[in-house]
Structure formats: structure tokens, C-alpha cells
Amino acid sequence: MSYNWHLYIIWDYRWVFVRGAMFTFELTLLSLAVGVIVGLPLGMARGAQHRLPRAIAMPIIEFFRSTPSLVQLFWIYYALPILIGVRLEAMVACTLGLGLHSAAYIAEIFRAGIASIDKGQSLAAKSIGMSYLTSMRRIILPQAVRRMIPPFINELANLIKLTTLASVLAVYELLHEANDLIAQTFRPFEIYTALAIAFLVIIFPLIYLSRKLELYWAKRS
Amino acid sequence: MSAPMISVRNLAKRFGDNQVLRGIDLDVQKGEIVGIIGPSGSGKSTMLRCLNFLEQYEGGEIQFDGATVGYRDGPNGKRIGDSEAKLRMLRAQIGMVFQNFNLFPHMTVLGNVIEGPVVVKGQPKAQATTEALALLERVGLADKANAYPSTLSGGQQQRVGIARSLAMKPKAMLFDEPTSSLDPELVGEVLDVMQSLAEAGMTMLIATHEMAFIQEIAHRVVFIDGGKVVEQGPPAQIFAQPTHPRTIDFLKRVRVYKA
Ligand SMILES: Nc1ncnc2c1ncn2[C@@H]1O[C@H](COP(=O)(O)OP(=O)(O)O)[C@@H](O)[C@H]1O
Ligand SMILES: [Mg+2]
């Protein structure tokens, strides 16, 4: 193979990458915020004793887990405005779409974490007169959070990768910047390679950390 | 005789199709120590959990210290569920000790003991700590106040469990097989603590397989089988001259009764 590498292109356009990475970062954080804020109550409802909250939470969670994130984004950007009569900005639609998508997974992480705590813990908390919310806050969650952190980090890694979907709605995250750059320079090989490596550099440490934490806590309990 | 501390009438409870309690009647006087014996699966734990409404029940009535537990009678014979606040107040007055201790593993021994007084009763932390240390002294664990439960032996953990319940200053204590998951050599230290509670006049309901201990400590023994009280009486009578064939059979199997 005699491909002529033009690696200097990456260096020449480094600020484009940095700008894209900032946007990716921003979109990730905003979506994560939506994911946590919606996901926590959704997960609590999903694991509730009463039937009603469960019946409400389950279809929401299953809907977002069983349909492609890209379709959800298109739906929120193109279909939702027809329904509510307000056009969403691309960034808002992406934050909402990716946020709700991750909320469904975060809800499951949250529910499973709570369910993994021995039933005796909430019995003991109840038996000294604690309310449900107090026992959650004082007894169950402090123990469950530990078990939630590794899968939560994995979900964060997924979310970072999913932000590339925002490029189709003209949000200037990494992939979109890269595509624009390719249109200018005709160097897809260098640019996509650099892009892949950029994601690898961000995501691999996260996955590594999650695995280490899992092992560490498994050993201690 | 004054009104009983705990009064159970015709208590019925099922899990799905499994009718676990089929009309339990039981009175426990203030200061009385009642041993609950019976084969496993006979409903001992379930009955104890109904008493502080950790389990709901379908039929009958429970009163604790003059107040209904879980339900009160409404118009046209329907039951009205007690409010969460009332249930919490009730539970704060009834101590419960579990077979598996159920200590809070993320808190120190001291943290476990002051959790109820501080968080549920709103006691100042300093006062709760002073009282908790006195309680730990009483169960022989003053030197373990800052240890985490996972570093303790089973016997020590169960003594912390007892101290955690006592910290709420309960009017009665429910023990659900408190020594059943302990190695034999650790049973004694837990029974000693229970003995000292008995001497202090605590009202106690004890579900256990420690027949010798029950024979010694209990004022009354209640034999439960198939979700019903089959026979009850003073330990001397139940262990020496049981009258019901099911009691005789059970005691033979646990080797207390040889005749
Ligand atoms: N949470 C529960 N759900 C369903 N069945 C239960 C539950 N708890 C207990 N049971 C059933 O109720 C019966 C009595 O159990 P239990 O009260 O634990 O008996 P004991 O304490 O005398 O061994 C058993 O058949 C048991 O399987
Ligand atoms: Mg039991």
C-alpha cells in the first residue's frame, strides 16, 4: 500500500477538533443532566412497591430502550414540532433526545442498584420507624450508589459515542466538524482516523476505570 | 390483670394462595416473656412482622399498647389503613431483632445505634451518642463503637442489633430467631444479653429453636403450627407434659421431649 499520509492536516486543523470536542463535551454533559434528572425518578417508579408508578415507568423505559436513538432524535426534531407547534433548535432536540434515551438506561441502572440491596436493610430501617424516603436516603442509596457507579460510567461512555448522532441535525460536535473538514481537504483517511483515536482517548479510560472500580468493590464486599 | 401490651385476635395472613396464618390469638402482658416455637415455615416470622406491620394482614386485629396496628374499623365494617406517620410511631416503639442482624454495613457500630434516635426521633447527636455508648457498654461492645459491622463476629453483630433496637427505648422487643445464624460458640453471648434484658423487665416475644433457653427464661411458651396456636402454657408444662400430638411430635424432633 502506498498511501501518502498527510498527518500534518490534523495539526493544521487542530482547533477545529478542539472546538468539536468542546461541543461534544457540552452535549454530553447536558444530555447526562437530563438523563439523571429524568432517570432517577423513573428508576424509583420502576422499582416501586405500588403498581401505578411501575405501570407508568415501564412503557417509557422500554420505549426508549427499544427504539433507535437516531429515530428518537429525528422524531423530536421533525415530528414533535408538528405536535406542539414549536420548532426546537437542533441542540435542544439533541439534548432532549439523547437525554431521554440515556434516562431509560440510567433508570434501569438505578432500579437494579436498589434491588441489589438486601431486603433486610429496608426491614431494619422500617423497624426503627424510618419513612420510605428516609430509608432510601440514609440506608439504601448510600449502599446502592456504589453498585451503580460502574454501569453508570459505562452508560456515560455510550452517551459520548451517541453524541455523534447529533451531526445529522447539524450540531457542530466532533463528527460534524470532521465531515466539514473532509469536504474542504479531501483527506477522509487522516481525519476519520484522528476522530476515532480522539474518541478512544476519551472513552477507553472511562471503561477502564469502571472495570477497576467494579473489581475493587467486588473484592471489598 | 391490666390490659395486655400486645393483643392479637384471629390474625389471618396469606401470601398469594399460601394461607400462612389461620387465626392466631395471643395476648402478651407488660413485662412478659413469651417464647414462640414451631416448625420452620409455620409462620413465626410472619406473625412477628405483622405485630409491627412490616407485613400487612387480611384478617383479624392487632393492638399494641392500646392502639390498633395497621388498621382500624371504619363505617360499614370496612377496615381503614393507618397513616404512614402512625405506623412509623408504632414501629419506633417496638424493637425488632433479626436472624441475619441486618446491621447497616456502611455505618460504624455507633452509627448504627444512634441512627434511629437521631434520624427518627430527632435527638441531638451528642446526647444520642452518650446513650448509645452506655448501651454498647451494656451489651459488652463499648470498645467496638468505631468498628464497622463487617469486622465483627456474628455474636457481636447481633448484640449491636439488640443495642440498635434498645436505643429507640422500645416498649417491647420482638426477636426473630436471634441466634439461628450464629456459630454454636457465639450463641451464649447473645442469650446473655437477652437474659439481662429479661431481668430488666422488658416485654419480649422470642421466636427461637433454643429450647433450653426458652425453658429457662420464658414465662409462657406458644407452639405454632400450620399458622395456628396449637398449644400454649408455662414452659414447664409445655416441655414436660405437652398434650397436643403435634406439640409432642415437634418436641420429639427437636429432642427436648423424651417419652
Ligand atoms: N415474603 C413472602 N412471600 C411469600 N411467601 C412467604 C413470604 N414470607 C414467608 N412466606 C411463606 O410463609 C410461610 C411461613 O413463613 P415464616 O413466617 O418465615 O415461617 P417461620 O418463621 O415459622 O419459619 C412459609 O411457607 C413461607 O414460604
Ligand atoms: Mg422464621
Coordinates of C-alpha atoms and ligand atoms in Angstrom, one line a residue:
Chain A
M1 CA 0.0 0.0 0.0
S2 CA 1.4 3.3 -0.9
Y3 CA -1.0 5.7 0.6
N4 CA 0.6 9.1 1.2
W5 CA -0.2 10.1 4.8
H6 CA -0.8 13.8 5.4
L7 CA -0.8 13.8 9.1
Y8 CA 0.0 17.5 9.3
I9 CA -3.6 18.1 8.3
I10 CA -4.7 17.1 11.7
W11 CA -2.2 19.5 13.2
D12 CA -3.2 22.3 10.9
Y13 CA -6.8 22.0 11.8
R14 CA -6.3 21.1 15.4
W15 CA -8.6 23.9 16.6
V16 CA -11.4 22.5 14.6
F17 CA -11.0 19.3 16.6
V18 CA -10.8 21.1 19.8
R19 CA -13.9 23.1 19.0
G20 CA -15.8 20.0 18.1
A21 CA -14.6 18.2 21.2
M22 CA -15.9 21.1 23.4
F23 CA -19.2 20.8 21.7
T24 CA -19.3 17.0 22.2
F25 CA -18.4 17.6 25.8
E26 CA -21.2 20.2 26.2
L27 CA -23.8 18.0 24.6
T28 CA -22.7 15.0 26.7
L29 CA -23.0 17.0 29.9
L30 CA -26.4 18.5 29.1
S31 CA -27.8 15.1 28.0
L32 CA -26.4 13.5 31.1
A33 CA -28.1 16.1 33.2
V34 CA -31.4 15.3 31.5
G35 CA -30.6 11.6 31.8
V36 CA -30.0 11.8 35.6
I37 CA -32.9 14.2 36.4
V38 CA -35.4 12.1 34.4
G39 CA -33.7 8.7 35.1
L40 CA -33.6 8.8 38.8
P41 CA -37.4 9.3 39.5
L42 CA -38.1 6.9 36.6
G43 CA -36.0 4.2 38.1
M44 CA -37.6 4.7 41.5
A45 CA -41.0 4.5 40.0
R46 CA -40.0 1.4 38.1
G47 CA -38.9 -0.3 41.3
A48 CA -41.8 1.0 43.5
Q49 CA -44.0 -1.3 45.5
H50 CA -47.1 0.2 44.2
R51 CA -48.4 -0.9 40.8
L52 CA -49.3 2.5 39.4
P53 CA -45.8 4.1 39.3
R54 CA -44.5 0.9 37.9
A55 CA -47.1 0.8 35.2
I56 CA -46.2 4.4 34.2
A57 CA -42.5 4.0 34.2
M58 CA -42.2 0.7 32.4
P59 CA -43.5 1.6 29.0
I60 CA -41.5 4.8 29.0
I61 CA -38.3 3.0 29.8
E62 CA -39.0 0.2 27.3
F63 CA -39.9 2.6 24.6
F64 CA -36.6 4.5 24.8
R65 CA -34.6 1.3 25.1
S66 CA -36.3 -0.5 22.2
T67 CA -36.2 2.2 19.5
P68 CA -33.1 3.6 17.8
S69 CA -31.6 6.7 19.3
L70 CA -31.3 8.2 15.8
V71 CA -35.0 7.7 15.2
Q72 CA -35.8 9.3 18.5
L73 CA -33.7 12.3 17.6
F74 CA -35.4 12.7 14.2
W75 CA -38.8 12.3 15.9
I76 CA -38.1 15.0 18.4
Y77 CA -36.6 17.4 15.8
Y78 CA -39.0 16.9 13.0
A79 CA -42.2 15.3 14.4
L80 CA -42.6 16.8 17.8
P81 CA -42.8 20.4 16.5
I82 CA -45.8 19.4 14.4
L83 CA -47.4 18.2 17.6
I84 CA -46.6 21.1 19.9
G85 CA -46.3 23.8 17.2
V86 CA -42.8 24.9 18.4
R87 CA -39.7 24.4 16.4
L88 CA -36.8 23.1 18.6
E89 CA -33.3 24.2 18.0
A90 CA -31.1 21.3 16.9
M91 CA -29.0 21.5 20.1
V92 CA -32.2 21.4 22.3
A93 CA -33.6 18.5 20.3
C94 CA -30.4 16.6 20.7
T95 CA -30.0 17.3 24.4
L96 CA -33.6 16.1 24.9
G97 CA -33.3 13.1 22.6
L98 CA -30.0 11.8 23.9
G99 CA -31.0 12.8 27.5
L100 CA -34.2 10.8 27.4
H101 CA -32.5 7.9 25.8
S102 CA -29.9 7.7 28.5
A103 CA -32.6 8.4 31.1
A104 CA -34.1 5.0 30.2
Y105 CA -30.8 3.2 30.8
I106 CA -30.0 5.3 33.9
A107 CA -33.4 4.3 35.3
E108 CA -32.6 0.7 34.9
I109 CA -29.1 1.1 36.5
F110 CA -30.8 2.9 39.4
R111 CA -33.5 0.3 39.8
A112 CA -31.1 -2.6 39.6
G113 CA -28.8 -0.9 42.2
I114 CA -31.6 -0.5 44.7
A115 CA -32.9 -4.0 44.0
S116 CA -29.5 -5.4 44.7
I117 CA -29.6 -4.3 48.3
D118 CA -30.7 -7.0 50.8
K119 CA -34.4 -6.7 51.7
G120 CA -33.3 -7.0 55.4
Q121 CA -31.9 -3.5 55.2
S122 CA -35.2 -1.8 54.5
L123 CA -36.9 -4.0 57.0
A124 CA -34.4 -2.9 59.7
A125 CA -34.8 0.7 58.7
K126 CA -38.6 0.4 58.8
S127 CA -38.5 -1.4 62.1
I128 CA -36.8 1.6 63.8
G129 CA -39.5 3.9 62.5
M130 CA -37.9 5.3 59.3
S131 CA -40.1 6.5 56.5
Y132 CA -39.5 5.1 53.0
L133 CA -37.8 8.3 51.7
T134 CA -35.5 8.5 54.8
S135 CA -34.5 4.9 54.5
M136 CA -33.7 5.4 50.8
R137 CA -31.6 8.4 51.6
R138 CA -29.9 7.1 54.7
I139 CA -29.7 3.3 54.3
I140 CA -30.4 2.1 50.8
L141 CA -28.9 4.7 48.4
P142 CA -25.6 5.0 50.2
Q143 CA -25.1 1.3 49.6
A144 CA -26.6 1.1 46.2
V145 CA -24.7 4.0 44.7
R146 CA -21.5 2.0 44.8
R147 CA -23.0 -0.7 42.7
M148 CA -24.5 1.9 40.3
I149 CA -21.2 3.7 39.6
P150 CA -19.5 1.2 37.2
P151 CA -22.6 0.7 35.0
F152 CA -23.2 4.4 35.2
I153 CA -19.7 5.1 33.8
N154 CA -20.4 2.6 31.0
E155 CA -23.5 4.5 30.2
L156 CA -21.6 7.7 30.1
A157 CA -19.2 6.2 27.6
N158 CA -22.2 5.1 25.5
L159 CA -23.6 8.6 25.7
I160 CA -20.4 10.2 24.5
K161 CA -20.4 7.9 21.4
L162 CA -24.1 8.6 20.8
T163 CA -23.4 12.3 20.6
T164 CA -22.0 11.7 17.1
L165 CA -25.7 11.2 16.0
A166 CA -26.2 14.9 16.6
S167 CA -24.1 15.6 13.5
V168 CA -27.2 14.6 11.4
L169 CA -29.1 17.6 12.9
A170 CA -26.3 20.0 12.1
V171 CA -24.9 20.2 15.6
Y172 CA -21.2 21.0 15.4
E173 CA -19.9 18.2 17.6
L174 CA -16.8 16.3 16.6
L175 CA -18.2 14.2 13.8
H176 CA -19.8 17.1 12.1
E177 CA -16.7 19.2 12.3
A178 CA -14.7 16.3 10.9
N179 CA -17.1 15.9 8.0
D180 CA -16.9 19.5 7.2
L181 CA -13.2 19.3 7.3
I182 CA -13.1 16.4 4.9
A183 CA -15.3 18.3 2.5
Q184 CA -12.6 21.0 2.5
T185 CA -9.5 18.9 2.5
F186 CA -10.5 15.6 0.8
R187 CA -8.5 13.7 3.4
P188 CA -11.1 11.3 4.9
F189 CA -8.4 8.8 5.9
E190 CA -6.4 11.0 8.2
I191 CA -9.4 12.8 9.6
Y192 CA -11.6 9.8 10.4
T193 CA -8.6 8.1 11.9
A194 CA -7.9 11.0 14.1
L195 CA -11.5 11.2 15.1
A196 CA -11.6 7.6 16.1
I197 CA -8.5 8.0 18.1
A198 CA -9.9 11.1 19.8
F199 CA -12.9 9.1 21.0
L200 CA -10.7 6.2 22.0
V201 CA -8.6 8.5 24.1
I202 CA -11.7 9.9 25.9
I203 CA -13.7 6.7 26.3
F204 CA -11.1 4.0 27.0
P205 CA -10.0 5.4 30.3
L206 CA -13.7 5.6 31.4
I207 CA -14.3 1.9 30.6
Y208 CA -11.0 1.0 32.3
L209 CA -12.0 3.0 35.4
S210 CA -15.4 1.4 35.5
R211 CA -13.9 -2.1 35.3
K212 CA -11.3 -1.3 38.0
L213 CA -14.0 0.1 40.4
E214 CA -16.1 -3.0 39.8
L215 CA -13.2 -5.3 40.7
Y216 CA -12.2 -3.1 43.7
W217 CA -15.7 -3.1 45.2
A218 CA -16.3 -6.8 44.4
K219 CA -13.2 -7.6 46.4
R220 CA -14.1 -5.4 49.4
S221 CA -17.6 -6.9 50.0
Chain B
M1 CA -54.8 -8.1 85.2
S2 CA -54.3 -4.9 83.3
A3 CA -54.8 -4.5 79.5
P4 CA -52.2 -6.5 77.6
M5 CA -49.3 -4.8 75.9
I6 CA -49.9 -6.8 72.7
S7 CA -53.2 -8.4 71.8
V8 CA -53.7 -10.4 68.7
R9 CA -57.2 -11.6 67.7
N10 CA -57.9 -14.1 64.9
L11 CA -54.9 -12.9 62.8
A12 CA -55.0 -14.2 59.3
K13 CA -52.4 -13.6 56.6
R14 CA -51.6 -15.2 53.2
F15 CA -49.0 -14.8 50.6
G16 CA -50.9 -15.4 47.3
D17 CA -52.5 -18.8 47.7
N18 CA -50.4 -19.7 50.7
Q19 CA -52.6 -19.1 53.8
V20 CA -49.8 -18.7 56.3
L21 CA -51.6 -17.5 59.4
R22 CA -55.0 -19.0 60.1
G23 CA -56.5 -17.2 63.1
I24 CA -53.8 -16.5 65.7
D25 CA -54.9 -15.4 69.1
L26 CA -52.3 -14.2 71.5
D27 CA -52.0 -11.8 74.4
V28 CA -48.8 -10.6 75.9
Q29 CA -48.7 -8.7 79.2
K30 CA -46.3 -5.9 80.0
G31 CA -43.0 -7.4 81.2
E32 CA -44.0 -10.8 80.0
I33 CA -41.5 -13.0 78.1
V34 CA -43.2 -15.3 75.5
G35 CA -41.3 -17.9 73.6
I36 CA -42.7 -18.8 70.1
I37 CA -41.7 -22.2 68.9
G38 CA -42.8 -24.2 65.9
P39 CA -41.5 -26.0 62.8
S40 CA -39.9 -23.8 60.2
G41 CA -42.4 -22.4 57.8
S42 CA -45.1 -22.4 60.5
G43 CA -45.5 -18.6 60.3
K44 CA -43.4 -17.4 63.3
S45 CA -41.6 -14.7 61.4
T46 CA -44.7 -13.7 59.6
M47 CA -46.6 -13.3 62.8
L48 CA -43.8 -11.2 64.4
R49 CA -43.7 -9.0 61.3
C50 CA -47.4 -8.4 61.5
L51 CA -47.0 -7.1 65.0
N52 CA -45.1 -4.0 63.9
F53 CA -46.8 -4.1 60.5
L54 CA -43.8 -4.9 58.4
E55 CA -46.3 -7.3 56.9
Q56 CA -49.9 -6.4 56.1
Y57 CA -52.6 -8.9 57.1
E58 CA -56.0 -9.6 55.7
G59 CA -58.0 -10.7 58.7
G60 CA -58.2 -10.1 62.5
E61 CA -57.0 -7.4 64.7
I62 CA -53.8 -6.4 66.5
Q63 CA -53.4 -4.0 69.3
F64 CA -50.2 -2.6 70.7
D65 CA -50.4 -0.8 74.0
G66 CA -54.0 0.1 73.4
A67 CA -53.6 1.3 69.8
T68 CA -54.6 -0.6 66.7
V69 CA -51.8 -1.8 64.5
G70 CA -52.2 -1.2 60.8
Y71 CA -56.0 -0.9 60.5
R72 CA -58.9 0.5 62.4
D73 CA -62.6 -0.2 61.9
G74 CA -64.4 2.1 59.6
P75 CA -68.0 2.5 58.8
N76 CA -69.9 -0.5 57.4
G77 CA -67.4 -3.0 58.6
K78 CA -64.6 -1.8 56.3
R79 CA -61.0 -1.5 57.5
I80 CA -59.2 1.8 57.2
G81 CA -55.5 1.7 56.9
D82 CA -53.4 3.6 59.4
S83 CA -51.4 6.6 58.2
E84 CA -47.7 6.2 57.5
A85 CA -47.0 8.6 60.3
K86 CA -48.9 6.5 62.8
L87 CA -47.2 3.3 61.6
R88 CA -43.8 4.9 62.0
M89 CA -44.6 6.0 65.5
L90 CA -45.7 2.4 66.3
R91 CA -42.6 0.9 64.9
A92 CA -40.4 3.3 66.8
Q93 CA -41.9 1.8 70.0
I94 CA -41.3 -1.8 69.1
G95 CA -37.8 -3.2 68.8
M96 CA -37.1 -5.9 66.3
V97 CA -34.1 -8.2 66.2
F98 CA -33.5 -10.2 63.0
Q99 CA -32.0 -13.6 62.3
N100 CA -29.5 -12.0 59.9
F101 CA -28.8 -9.0 62.1
N102 CA -29.4 -6.6 59.2
L103 CA -26.9 -4.0 60.5
F104 CA -26.3 -1.1 58.3
P105 CA -22.9 -2.0 56.8
H106 CA -21.9 1.5 55.7
M107 CA -22.1 2.8 59.2
T108 CA -20.0 2.1 62.3
V109 CA -21.4 0.3 65.3
L110 CA -22.0 3.6 66.9
G111 CA -23.6 5.0 63.7
N112 CA -25.9 2.0 63.7
V113 CA -27.0 2.6 67.2
I114 CA -27.6 6.4 67.0
E115 CA -29.3 6.2 63.6
G116 CA -32.8 5.8 65.0
P117 CA -32.6 8.2 67.9
V118 CA -31.0 11.0 65.7
V119 CA -32.8 10.5 62.4
V120 CA -36.2 9.2 63.5
K121 CA -36.6 10.8 66.9
G122 CA -34.6 13.9 66.2
Q123 CA -32.4 13.6 69.3
P124 CA -29.3 15.8 69.5
K125 CA -26.3 13.7 68.3
A126 CA -24.3 14.3 71.4
Q127 CA -27.0 13.0 73.7
A128 CA -27.7 10.0 71.4
T129 CA -24.0 9.2 71.4
T130 CA -23.8 9.2 75.2
E131 CA -26.8 7.0 75.4
A132 CA -25.5 4.7 72.7
L133 CA -22.1 4.3 74.3
A134 CA -23.9 3.3 77.5
L135 CA -26.0 0.7 75.6
L136 CA -22.9 -0.7 73.9
E137 CA -21.3 -1.0 77.4
R138 CA -24.4 -2.9 78.4
V139 CA -24.0 -5.4 75.5
G140 CA -20.3 -5.6 76.1
L141 CA -19.2 -3.8 73.0
A142 CA -18.0 -0.4 74.2
D143 CA -14.6 -1.0 72.6
K144 CA -16.2 -1.7 69.2
A145 CA -18.1 1.7 68.8
N146 CA -16.0 2.8 65.9
A147 CA -15.7 -0.6 64.2
Y148 CA -17.7 -1.5 61.0
P149 CA -20.1 -4.4 61.2
S150 CA -18.2 -6.5 58.7
T151 CA -15.3 -6.7 61.1
L152 CA -17.3 -8.2 63.9
S153 CA -18.2 -11.8 64.7
G154 CA -21.9 -12.8 64.3
G155 CA -22.4 -12.8 68.0
Q156 CA -21.1 -9.2 68.2
Q157 CA -23.2 -8.1 65.3
Q158 CA -26.3 -9.5 66.9
R159 CA -25.5 -7.7 70.1
V160 CA -25.2 -4.5 68.1
G161 CA -28.6 -5.3 66.6
I162 CA -30.1 -5.5 70.0
A163 CA -28.4 -2.2 71.1
R164 CA -29.7 -0.6 67.9
S165 CA -33.3 -1.6 68.9
L166 CA -32.9 -0.6 72.5
A167 CA -31.7 2.8 71.5
M168 CA -35.2 3.6 70.5
K169 CA -36.4 2.8 74.1
P170 CA -39.0 0.4 72.9
K171 CA -41.9 -0.8 75.0
A172 CA -41.5 -4.3 73.6
M173 CA -38.9 -6.3 71.7
L174 CA -39.5 -8.9 69.0
F175 CA -36.7 -11.4 68.4
D176 CA -36.9 -13.4 65.2
E177 CA -34.6 -16.4 65.7
P178 CA -31.8 -14.1 67.0
T179 CA -29.3 -16.9 67.3
S180 CA -30.1 -19.2 64.4
S181 CA -27.4 -17.9 62.1
L182 CA -24.7 -18.0 64.8
D183 CA -21.9 -20.5 65.2
P184 CA -22.7 -22.5 68.3
E185 CA -19.9 -21.0 70.4
L186 CA -21.4 -17.5 69.8
V187 CA -24.9 -18.2 70.9
G188 CA -24.3 -17.8 74.6
E189 CA -23.1 -14.2 74.4
V190 CA -26.3 -13.1 72.7
L191 CA -28.5 -15.1 75.1
D192 CA -26.7 -13.5 78.0
V193 CA -27.7 -10.1 76.7
M194 CA -31.3 -11.2 76.3
Q195 CA -31.2 -12.6 79.8
S196 CA -30.2 -9.3 81.2
L197 CA -33.0 -7.6 79.2
A198 CA -35.4 -10.0 80.7
E199 CA -34.1 -9.2 84.2
A200 CA -34.7 -5.5 83.5
G201 CA -38.4 -6.3 82.9
M202 CA -38.5 -5.9 79.1
T203 CA -41.6 -7.3 77.3
M204 CA -40.2 -9.8 74.9
L205 CA -41.5 -12.1 72.1
I206 CA -38.9 -14.6 71.1
A207 CA -39.2 -16.9 68.2
T208 CA -36.4 -19.4 68.6
H209 CA -35.2 -23.0 68.4
E210 CA -33.1 -22.6 71.6
M211 CA -35.4 -24.7 73.7
A212 CA -33.2 -24.8 76.8
F213 CA -33.0 -21.0 76.9
I214 CA -36.7 -20.6 76.4
Q215 CA -37.4 -23.1 79.1
E216 CA -35.3 -21.1 81.4
I217 CA -36.3 -17.5 80.5
A218 CA -39.9 -17.5 79.2
H219 CA -43.0 -17.1 81.3
R220 CA -45.0 -18.7 78.6
V221 CA -44.3 -20.8 75.5
V222 CA -46.6 -20.7 72.5
F223 CA -46.4 -23.6 70.0
I224 CA -47.4 -22.5 66.5
D225 CA -48.1 -25.0 63.7
G226 CA -49.9 -24.6 60.4
G227 CA -50.5 -20.9 61.1
K228 CA -52.3 -21.5 64.4
V229 CA -51.5 -21.5 68.1
V230 CA -51.7 -25.2 68.8
E231 CA -50.8 -25.2 72.4
Q232 CA -49.5 -22.8 75.0
G233 CA -48.6 -22.6 78.6
P234 CA -45.8 -22.3 81.1
P235 CA -42.5 -23.8 79.8
A236 CA -42.5 -26.5 82.5
Q237 CA -45.9 -27.7 81.3
I238 CA -45.2 -27.4 77.5
F239 CA -41.9 -29.1 77.6
A240 CA -42.7 -31.8 80.2
Q241 CA -46.3 -32.6 79.6
P242 CA -47.4 -31.4 76.1
T243 CA -50.9 -32.5 75.4
H244 CA -51.4 -32.0 71.7
P245 CA -49.9 -34.7 69.4
R246 CA -48.4 -32.1 67.1
T247 CA -46.6 -30.5 70.0
I248 CA -45.3 -33.8 71.2
D249 CA -44.2 -34.7 67.7
F250 CA -42.4 -31.4 67.3
L251 CA -40.6 -31.6 70.6
K252 CA -39.6 -35.1 69.9
R253 CA -38.0 -34.0 66.7
V254 CA -36.1 -31.2 68.4
R255 CA -35.1 -33.7 71.1
V256 CA -36.4 -31.8 74.2
Y257 CA -39.1 -34.3 75.0
K258 CA -38.4 -37.9 75.5
A259 CA -41.3 -40.0 76.4
Ligands
LIG1 N1 -42.4 -12.5 51.6 C1 -43.0 -13.7 51.4 N2 -43.6 -14.0 50.3 C2 -44.2 -15.2 50.1 N3 -44.2 -16.2 51.0 C3 -43.7 -16.0 52.2 C4 -43.0 -14.8 52.5 N4 -42.5 -14.8 53.7 C5 -42.9 -16.0 54.2 N5 -43.6 -16.8 53.3 C6 -44.1 -18.1 53.4 O1 -44.9 -18.1 54.6 C7 -44.7 -19.3 55.3 C8 -44.3 -19.0 56.7 O2 -43.0 -18.4 56.7 P1 -42.3 -17.9 58.0 O3 -43.2 -16.9 58.7 O4 -41.0 -17.4 57.6 O5 -42.2 -19.2 58.9 P2 -41.2 -19.4 60.1 O6 -40.6 -18.1 60.6 O7 -42.0 -20.1 61.2 O8 -40.2 -20.4 59.6 C9 -43.7 -20.1 54.5 O9 -44.4 -21.1 53.8 C10 -43.0 -19.1 53.7 O10 -42.6 -19.7 52.5
MG2 MG -38.6 -17.5 60.6

